[in-house]
mmCIF file of C-alpha atoms in Angstrom:
data_model
loop_
_atom_site.group_PDB
_atom_site.id
_atom_site.type_symbol
_atom_site.label_atom_id
_atom_site.label_comp_id
_atom_site.label_asym_id
_atom_site.label_seq_id
_atom_site.Cartn_x
_atom_site.Cartn_y
_atom_site.Cartn_z
ATOM 1 C CA MET A 1 69.058 100.516 80.399
ATOM 2 C CA VAL A 2 70.163 103.581 82.373
ATOM 3 C CA MET A 3 73.662 103.633 83.857
ATOM 4 C CA SER A 4 72.489 103.344 87.472
ATOM 5 C CA ASP A 5 70.740 100.088 86.492
ATOM 6 C CA LYS A 6 73.971 98.804 84.900
ATOM 7 C CA ILE A 7 75.902 99.659 88.072
ATOM 8 C CA SER A 8 73.247 97.952 90.157
ATOM 9 C CA ASP A 9 73.419 94.864 87.908
ATOM 10 C CA PHE A 10 77.231 94.901 88.152
ATOM 11 C CA LEU A 11 77.112 94.937 91.950
ATOM 12 C CA LYS A 12 74.426 92.223 92.020
ATOM 13 C CA TYR A 13 76.606 90.101 89.737
ATOM 14 C CA ILE A 14 79.616 90.516 92.017
ATOM 15 C CA SER A 15 77.472 89.478 94.953
ATOM 16 C CA ALA A 16 76.033 86.492 93.059
ATOM 17 C CA THR A 17 79.484 85.234 92.025
ATOM 18 C CA SER A 18 80.770 85.112 95.576
ATOM 19 C CA GLU A 19 81.414 81.742 97.113
ATOM 20 C CA GLN A 20 81.826 80.438 100.629
ATOM 21 C CA ASN A 21 85.299 79.270 101.568
ATOM 22 C CA GLU A 22 86.048 76.482 104.010
ATOM 23 C CA VAL A 23 85.923 78.810 107.036
ATOM 24 C CA GLY A 24 82.546 80.268 106.113
ATOM 25 C CA HIS A 25 83.825 83.622 104.866
ATOM 26 C CA THR A 26 82.631 84.908 101.532
ATOM 27 C CA ASN A 27 85.165 85.435 98.754
ATOM 28 C CA TYR A 28 84.128 88.277 96.478
ATOM 29 C CA GLN A 29 85.701 88.467 93.034
ATOM 30 C CA CYS A 30 85.811 91.411 90.715
ATOM 31 C CA VAL A 31 84.019 90.729 87.448
ATOM 32 C CA CYS A 32 87.241 91.689 85.642
ATOM 33 C CA GLN A 33 88.883 88.561 87.058
ATOM 34 C CA ILE A 34 86.139 86.136 86.149
ATOM 35 C CA GLY A 35 86.909 84.190 83.003
ATOM 36 C CA GLY A 36 84.523 82.709 80.543
ATOM 37 C CA ASN A 37 81.984 85.479 80.169
ATOM 38 C CA LEU A 38 83.356 88.252 77.972
ATOM 39 C CA LYS A 39 80.092 90.195 78.004
ATOM 40 C CA GLN A 40 80.138 90.537 81.789
ATOM 41 C CA ALA A 41 83.872 91.299 81.814
ATOM 42 C CA GLU A 42 83.305 93.951 79.132
ATOM 43 C CA ASP A 43 80.450 95.424 81.190
ATOM 44 C CA ALA A 44 82.776 95.560 84.215
ATOM 45 C CA ARG A 45 85.428 97.381 82.174
ATOM 46 C CA LEU A 46 82.891 99.874 80.861
ATOM 47 C CA ILE A 47 81.381 100.427 84.292
ATOM 48 C CA THR A 48 84.850 100.969 85.756
ATOM 49 C CA GLU A 49 85.621 103.525 83.049
ATOM 50 C CA ILE A 50 82.319 105.284 83.704
ATOM 51 C CA CYS A 51 82.513 105.149 87.509
ATOM 52 C CA VAL A 52 86.178 106.102 87.911
ATOM 53 C CA LYS A 53 87.099 109.699 87.168
ATOM 54 C CA LEU A 54 90.609 111.149 87.284
ATOM 55 C CA THR A 55 91.070 114.904 87.572
ATOM 56 C CA ILE A 56 94.440 116.643 87.317
ATOM 57 C CA TYR A 57 95.342 119.798 89.230
ATOM 58 C CA THR A 58 98.426 121.827 88.318
ATOM 59 C CA LYS A 59 99.791 125.219 89.228
ATOM 60 C CA THR A 60 98.325 126.576 85.991
ATOM 61 C CA SER A 61 94.987 124.743 86.369
ATOM 62 C CA LEU A 62 93.834 124.753 89.991
ATOM 63 C CA ASP A 63 90.222 124.116 88.923
ATOM 64 C CA GLY A 64 91.164 120.676 87.622
ATOM 65 C CA GLU A 65 90.759 118.984 84.261
ATOM 66 C CA PRO A 66 89.734 115.426 83.368
ATOM 67 C CA ILE A 67 92.521 113.022 82.500
ATOM 68 C CA ASP A 68 92.275 109.620 80.810
ATOM 69 C CA PHE A 69 93.974 107.317 78.280
ATOM 70 C CA ASN A 70 93.912 109.886 75.482
ATOM 71 C CA GLN A 71 94.155 113.258 77.175
ATOM 72 C CA VAL A 72 96.499 114.548 79.837
ATOM 73 C CA GLY A 73 94.865 117.937 80.337
ATOM 74 C CA SER A 74 97.203 120.567 81.736
ATOM 75 C CA PHE A 75 99.811 117.978 82.765
ATOM 76 C CA GLN A 76 103.171 119.680 83.246
ATOM 77 C CA ARG A 77 106.102 117.729 81.855
ATOM 78 C CA GLY A 78 109.116 117.354 84.117
ATOM 79 C CA LYS A 79 107.090 117.780 87.332
ATOM 80 C CA LYS A 80 106.514 115.098 89.949
ATOM 81 C CA VAL A 81 103.114 113.411 90.139
ATOM 82 C CA VAL A 82 100.988 112.583 93.175
ATOM 83 C CA VAL A 83 97.827 110.479 92.792
ATOM 84 C CA LEU A 84 95.252 110.721 95.621
ATOM 85 C CA ILE A 85 92.761 107.848 95.971
ATOM 86 C CA HIS A 86 89.877 107.962 98.461
ATOM 87 C CA GLY A 87 88.573 104.975 100.353
ATOM 88 C CA TRP A 88 85.297 103.284 101.156
ATOM 89 C CA ALA A 89 82.186 105.440 101.677
ATOM 90 C CA SER A 90 84.088 108.528 100.604
ATOM 91 C CA THR A 91 84.428 110.693 97.509
ATOM 92 C CA GLY A 92 87.228 112.294 95.552
ATOM 93 C CA HIS A 93 85.800 115.709 96.362
ATOM 94 C CA ASP A 94 86.249 118.338 99.062
ATOM 95 C CA GLN A 95 89.284 117.384 101.158
ATOM 96 C CA TYR A 96 90.984 115.526 98.296
ATOM 97 C CA VAL A 97 90.562 118.491 95.964
ATOM 98 C CA ARG A 98 91.966 120.827 98.645
ATOM 99 C CA ILE A 99 94.962 118.524 99.151
ATOM 100 C CA ALA A 100 95.516 118.253 95.379
ATOM 101 C CA ARG A 101 95.385 122.021 94.961
ATOM 102 C CA THR A 102 97.919 122.385 97.773
ATOM 103 C CA PHE A 103 100.296 119.900 96.113
ATOM 104 C CA ALA A 104 99.844 121.679 92.778
ATOM 105 C CA HIS A 105 100.180 125.243 94.034
ATOM 106 C CA LYS A 106 102.676 124.989 96.908
ATOM 107 C CA MET A 107 104.834 122.112 95.652
ATOM 108 C CA ASP A 108 104.421 122.730 91.898
ATOM 109 C CA MET A 109 103.393 119.122 91.205
ATOM 110 C CA ASN A 110 100.881 117.380 88.987
ATOM 111 C CA ALA A 111 98.209 116.244 91.451
ATOM 112 C CA ILE A 112 95.641 113.704 90.276
ATOM 113 C CA VAL A 113 92.484 112.972 92.271
ATOM 114 C CA VAL A 114 90.807 109.619 91.627
ATOM 115 C CA SER A 115 87.077 109.550 92.322
ATOM 116 C CA TRP A 116 85.386 106.161 92.439
ATOM 117 C CA HIS A 117 82.576 107.109 94.834
ATOM 118 C CA ARG A 118 79.842 105.496 92.724
ATOM 119 C CA LEU A 119 81.413 102.133 93.575
ATOM 120 C CA ALA A 120 82.775 103.120 97.017
ATOM 121 C CA TYR A 121 79.328 103.925 98.429
ATOM 122 C CA ASN A 122 78.226 100.305 98.618
ATOM 123 C CA CYS A 123 78.496 97.437 101.034
ATOM 124 C CA TYR A 124 82.160 97.234 102.116
ATOM 125 C CA PHE A 125 82.664 93.787 100.565
ATOM 126 C CA LEU A 126 81.234 94.889 97.227
ATOM 127 C CA ALA A 127 83.363 98.042 97.219
ATOM 128 C CA ALA A 128 86.414 95.964 98.171
ATOM 129 C CA SER A 129 85.744 93.534 95.337
ATOM 130 C CA ALA A 130 86.000 96.389 92.828
ATOM 131 C CA THR A 131 89.436 97.627 94.001
ATOM 132 C CA ASN A 132 91.396 95.442 91.578
ATOM 133 C CA CYS A 133 89.415 96.656 88.546
ATOM 134 C CA ILE A 134 89.796 100.263 89.663
ATOM 135 C CA GLY A 135 93.545 99.837 90.220
ATOM 136 C CA LYS A 136 93.945 98.287 86.770
ATOM 137 C CA TYR A 137 92.081 101.168 85.169
ATOM 138 C CA ILE A 138 94.235 103.789 86.935
ATOM 139 C CA ALA A 139 97.400 101.892 85.930
ATOM 140 C CA LYS A 140 96.356 101.984 82.272
ATOM 141 C CA VAL A 141 95.758 105.729 82.492
ATOM 142 C CA LEU A 142 99.161 106.238 84.171
ATOM 143 C CA VAL A 143 100.921 104.174 81.493
ATOM 144 C CA GLY A 144 99.266 106.455 78.931
ATOM 145 C CA VAL A 145 100.486 109.506 80.852
ATOM 146 C CA VAL A 146 104.038 108.115 80.933
ATOM 147 C CA TYR A 147 104.005 107.436 77.190
ATOM 148 C CA MET A 148 102.437 110.777 76.247
ATOM 149 C CA THR A 149 104.500 112.998 78.553
ATOM 150 C CA GLY A 150 107.774 111.143 79.082
ATOM 151 C CA THR A 151 107.227 111.151 82.850
ATOM 152 C CA ASN A 152 109.621 108.934 84.781
ATOM 153 C CA PRO A 153 107.641 106.339 86.810
ATOM 154 C CA ASP A 154 110.037 107.046 89.713
ATOM 155 C CA ASP A 155 108.389 110.485 89.939
ATOM 156 C CA ILE A 156 104.886 109.065 90.518
ATOM 157 C CA HIS A 157 103.605 108.715 94.102
ATOM 158 C CA LEU A 158 100.273 106.995 94.803
ATOM 159 C CA ILE A 159 98.543 107.836 98.097
ATOM 160 C CA GLY A 160 95.480 105.798 99.019
ATOM 161 C CA HIS A 161 93.286 106.012 102.097
ATOM 162 C CA SER A 162 91.433 102.952 103.412
ATOM 163 C CA LEU A 163 90.320 100.878 100.402
ATOM 164 C CA GLY A 164 92.091 103.509 98.320
ATOM 165 C CA GLY A 165 95.321 102.011 99.686
ATOM 166 C CA HIS A 166 94.287 98.665 98.212
ATOM 167 C CA VAL A 167 93.429 100.376 94.924
ATOM 168 C CA ALA A 168 96.901 101.979 94.967
ATOM 169 C CA GLY A 169 98.566 98.596 95.507
ATOM 170 C CA CYS A 170 96.569 96.997 92.675
ATOM 171 C CA CYS A 171 97.475 99.955 90.472
ATOM 172 C CA GLY A 172 101.180 99.574 91.255
ATOM 173 C CA LEU A 173 101.137 95.865 90.417
ATOM 174 C CA GLU A 174 99.247 96.393 87.154
ATOM 175 C CA PHE A 175 101.501 99.314 86.187
ATOM 176 C CA TYR A 176 104.526 97.027 86.617
ATOM 177 C CA LYS A 177 102.897 94.299 84.519
ATOM 178 C CA LEU A 178 102.133 96.762 81.724
ATOM 179 C CA TYR A 179 105.270 98.927 81.754
ATOM 180 C CA ARG A 180 107.900 96.712 83.428
ATOM 181 C CA LYS A 181 108.960 99.522 85.762
ATOM 182 C CA LYS A 182 107.845 100.175 89.316
ATOM 183 C CA LEU A 183 106.175 103.373 90.407
ATOM 184 C CA GLY A 184 108.305 105.589 92.640
ATOM 185 C CA ARG A 185 106.229 105.276 95.794
ATOM 186 C CA ILE A 186 102.940 103.869 97.078
ATOM 187 C CA THR A 187 101.535 105.010 100.419
ATOM 188 C CA GLY A 188 98.526 103.427 102.113
ATOM 189 C CA ILE A 189 96.940 105.446 104.909
#
């Protein structure tokens, strides 16, 4: 099965597991939150890892490098961190890369751009239902960054636009659950 089929199946599953509440609105749940079916939860985790890309920009690496659980790229120890998260029907490209490069070059920070456009370019409710999984994934990467680099969580600032603000909030909550310290700042635009 090709990856686009897996993503399509993931989104169909989210849609199929929705339920009507008493007021007639549909409650969408992220597959990561659904208990009882480890295969589908594992697929959701894998799809999140495949569909969410983090790229770090620093003063010494303005072209950006991938960052994940095991690698921190050109991360500069002792520098503040800003994490930029796009919203619905958007990408982590163009304006986000320009902003990240500005943070890196002018303010000498570690700037991380989160791209989740493969999930963001869907029906709003389906994209919204994935925000918790995406936030959890980013939190796990940030915990890895903190452990590998000694970064103080107080020096990490998440900035999310639109649904990216929800992703940032989910990330902050999950980071606290995993590391027992709050992130320095979360901004929703």
